[in-house]
Amino acid sequence: MPIYYVKPDSDNKFPDKDTTPVLEPADDLRAVNIPTTSIQYFLRYWWMYAFKGDGSQEVTAPGNLPNLDIDYLQGLIDKQDDQINQQTTTIKGLQTALGSATKAQVEAQQQFVTTQEQFQKQFVSLSQQIVAVQKQIAAKAE
């Protein structure tokens, strides 16, 4: 069991809230044994623990200690932050891909328009040639 040293309050019933627990003994500090499973609670809320008696190294935890789910929630927040960062990276990648796809689509449309214009010119040219040949045939038939 780790031993922490705290300054008692004026009534010698609780650790003084205006000080913090330390690991080294010193004058005016009282040694308290803290179970390993209670260290996080004690280090956060030491002033809420009551001394069991004069000179005793044992303390009693109050029944109204806040839940240590803060660590759990912080872990969830950290995981969500990682997920958000991954999603942001994915979104940026998708935006880049979409930009590339849009550019390719515009280029394909321009190519299509150019090809269509070339076909139209060839069609007009072929139509003119057919009309000319038909005129020649009609002129020979006369």
Short mmCIF file of C-alpha atoms in Angstrom, two decimals:
data_model
loop_
_atom_site.label_atom_id
_atom_site.label_comp_id
_atom_site.label_asym_id
_atom_site.label_seq_id
_atom_site.Cartn_x
_atom_site.Cartn_y
_atom_site.Cartn_z
CA MET A 1 0.00 0.00 0.00
CA PRO A 2 1.51 3.35 -0.97
CA ILE A 3 1.94 5.91 1.77
CA TYR A 4 1.11 9.56 1.08
CA TYR A 5 1.70 12.48 3.39
CA VAL A 6 -0.95 15.13 3.89
CA LYS A 7 -1.38 18.15 6.06
CA PRO A 8 -4.39 17.73 8.36
CA ASP A 9 -6.99 20.47 8.60
CA SER A 10 -7.40 22.49 11.81
CA ASP A 11 -9.75 19.86 13.32
CA ASN A 12 -7.40 17.00 12.40
CA LYS A 13 -10.33 15.16 10.77
CA PHE A 14 -9.60 15.68 7.06
CA PRO A 15 -6.58 16.52 4.91
CA ASP A 16 -6.24 20.25 4.28
CA LYS A 17 -7.79 21.18 0.93
CA ASP A 18 -5.25 23.95 0.33
CA THR A 19 -2.35 21.49 0.20
CA THR A 20 -1.64 18.44 -1.94
CA PRO A 21 -0.51 14.95 -0.95
CA VAL A 22 3.21 14.23 -1.27
CA LEU A 23 5.29 11.05 -1.22
CA GLU A 24 8.00 12.32 1.16
CA PRO A 25 7.51 12.84 4.91
CA ALA A 26 7.85 16.34 6.32
CA ASP A 27 7.00 18.25 9.48
CA ASP A 28 3.27 18.82 10.04
CA LEU A 29 2.36 16.12 7.51
CA ARG A 30 0.44 12.99 8.42
CA ALA A 31 1.15 9.61 6.82
CA VAL A 32 -1.84 7.81 5.29
CA ASN A 33 -1.99 4.37 3.65
CA ILE A 34 -3.89 4.41 0.39
CA PRO A 35 -4.92 1.14 -1.25
CA THR A 36 -3.55 0.83 -4.77
CA THR A 37 -7.08 0.64 -6.16
CA SER A 38 -7.95 4.00 -4.53
CA ILE A 39 -4.91 6.05 -5.55
CA GLN A 40 -6.65 7.83 -8.45
CA TYR A 41 -9.58 8.77 -6.23
CA PHE A 42 -7.34 9.89 -3.41
CA LEU A 43 -5.07 12.00 -5.61
CA ARG A 44 -8.07 13.80 -7.08
CA TYR A 45 -10.17 14.20 -3.92
CA TRP A 46 -7.76 13.87 -0.97
CA TRP A 47 -9.52 16.60 1.07
CA MET A 48 -12.74 14.54 1.09
CA TYR A 49 -11.16 11.56 2.89
CA ALA A 50 -11.60 11.41 6.68
CA PHE A 51 -8.91 10.26 9.07
CA LYS A 52 -10.04 7.13 11.01
CA GLY A 53 -8.60 8.37 14.27
CA ASP A 54 -5.81 10.37 15.86
CA GLY A 55 -2.50 9.07 14.63
CA SER A 56 -4.08 6.42 12.42
CA GLN A 57 -2.63 5.97 8.97
CA GLU A 58 -5.99 4.90 7.60
CA VAL A 59 -8.53 7.13 5.91
CA THR A 60 -12.15 6.59 5.00
CA ALA A 61 -13.37 7.48 1.53
CA PRO A 62 -16.58 9.47 1.43
CA GLY A 63 -19.56 7.86 -0.23
CA ASN A 64 -20.12 10.77 -2.59
CA LEU A 65 -16.91 10.63 -4.61
CA PRO A 66 -17.43 11.56 -8.24
CA ASN A 67 -17.25 8.75 -10.73
CA LEU A 68 -13.84 8.08 -12.27
CA ASP A 69 -15.53 7.71 -15.60
CA ILE A 70 -13.73 10.94 -16.52
CA ASP A 71 -10.80 8.78 -17.64
CA TYR A 72 -13.14 6.54 -19.61
CA LEU A 73 -14.84 9.54 -21.21
CA GLN A 74 -11.47 11.13 -22.01
CA GLY A 75 -10.49 7.87 -23.69
CA LEU A 76 -13.70 7.97 -25.75
CA ILE A 77 -13.03 11.58 -26.70
CA ASP A 78 -9.50 10.66 -27.78
CA LYS A 79 -10.81 7.75 -29.88
CA GLN A 80 -13.44 9.99 -31.47
CA ASP A 81 -10.77 12.59 -32.19
CA ASP A 82 -8.72 9.90 -33.98
CA GLN A 83 -11.81 8.82 -35.94
CA ILE A 84 -12.57 12.42 -36.90
CA ASN A 85 -8.99 12.91 -38.07
CA GLN A 86 -9.21 9.72 -40.15
CA GLN A 87 -12.55 10.81 -41.60
CA THR A 88 -11.14 14.24 -42.40
CA THR A 89 -8.24 12.59 -44.23
CA THR A 90 -10.71 10.36 -46.09
CA ILE A 91 -12.89 13.36 -47.00
CA LYS A 92 -9.88 15.28 -48.32
CA GLY A 93 -8.89 12.23 -50.37
CA LEU A 94 -12.43 11.94 -51.73
CA GLN A 95 -12.49 15.64 -52.55
CA THR A 96 -9.23 15.25 -54.46
CA ALA A 97 -10.59 12.20 -56.28
CA LEU A 98 -13.83 14.04 -57.05
CA GLY A 99 -11.85 16.98 -58.41
CA SER A 100 -9.84 14.64 -60.62
CA ALA A 101 -12.99 12.83 -61.77
CA THR A 102 -14.73 16.13 -62.52
CA LYS A 103 -11.70 17.33 -64.50
CA ALA A 104 -11.64 14.04 -66.44
CA GLN A 105 -15.37 14.34 -67.13
CA VAL A 106 -14.98 17.91 -68.44
CA GLU A 107 -12.09 16.81 -70.66
CA ALA A 108 -14.13 13.87 -71.96
CA GLN A 109 -17.06 16.18 -72.72
CA GLN A 110 -14.75 18.56 -74.56
CA GLN A 111 -13.31 15.66 -76.53
CA PHE A 112 -16.84 14.49 -77.37
CA VAL A 113 -17.83 17.95 -78.58
CA THR A 114 -14.69 18.18 -80.72
CA THR A 115 -15.31 14.72 -82.20
CA GLN A 116 -18.96 15.57 -82.84
CA GLU A 117 -17.97 18.77 -84.64
CA GLN A 118 -15.50 16.81 -86.78
CA PHE A 119 -18.20 14.28 -87.70
CA GLN A 120 -20.58 17.08 -88.59
CA LYS A 121 -17.97 18.68 -90.87
CA GLN A 122 -17.27 15.31 -92.51
CA PHE A 123 -21.01 14.72 -92.92
CA VAL A 124 -21.43 18.11 -94.58
CA SER A 125 -18.45 17.44 -96.83
CA LEU A 126 -19.77 13.98 -97.79
CA SER A 127 -23.24 15.40 -98.38
CA GLN A 128 -21.77 18.06 -100.69
CA GLN A 129 -19.78 15.39 -102.56
CA ILE A 130 -22.93 13.24 -102.97
CA VAL A 131 -24.87 16.23 -104.30
CA ALA A 132 -22.03 16.98 -106.73
CA VAL A 133 -21.92 13.36 -107.92
CA GLN A 134 -25.72 13.33 -108.29
CA LYS A 135 -25.50 16.52 -110.38
CA GLN A 136 -22.84 14.93 -112.58
CA ILE A 137 -24.96 11.83 -113.04
CA ALA A 138 -28.02 13.95 -113.80
CA ALA A 139 -26.03 16.07 -116.28
CA LYS A 140 -24.77 12.98 -118.12
CA ALA A 141 -28.26 11.54 -118.20
CA GLU A 142 -29.58 14.56 -120.06
#
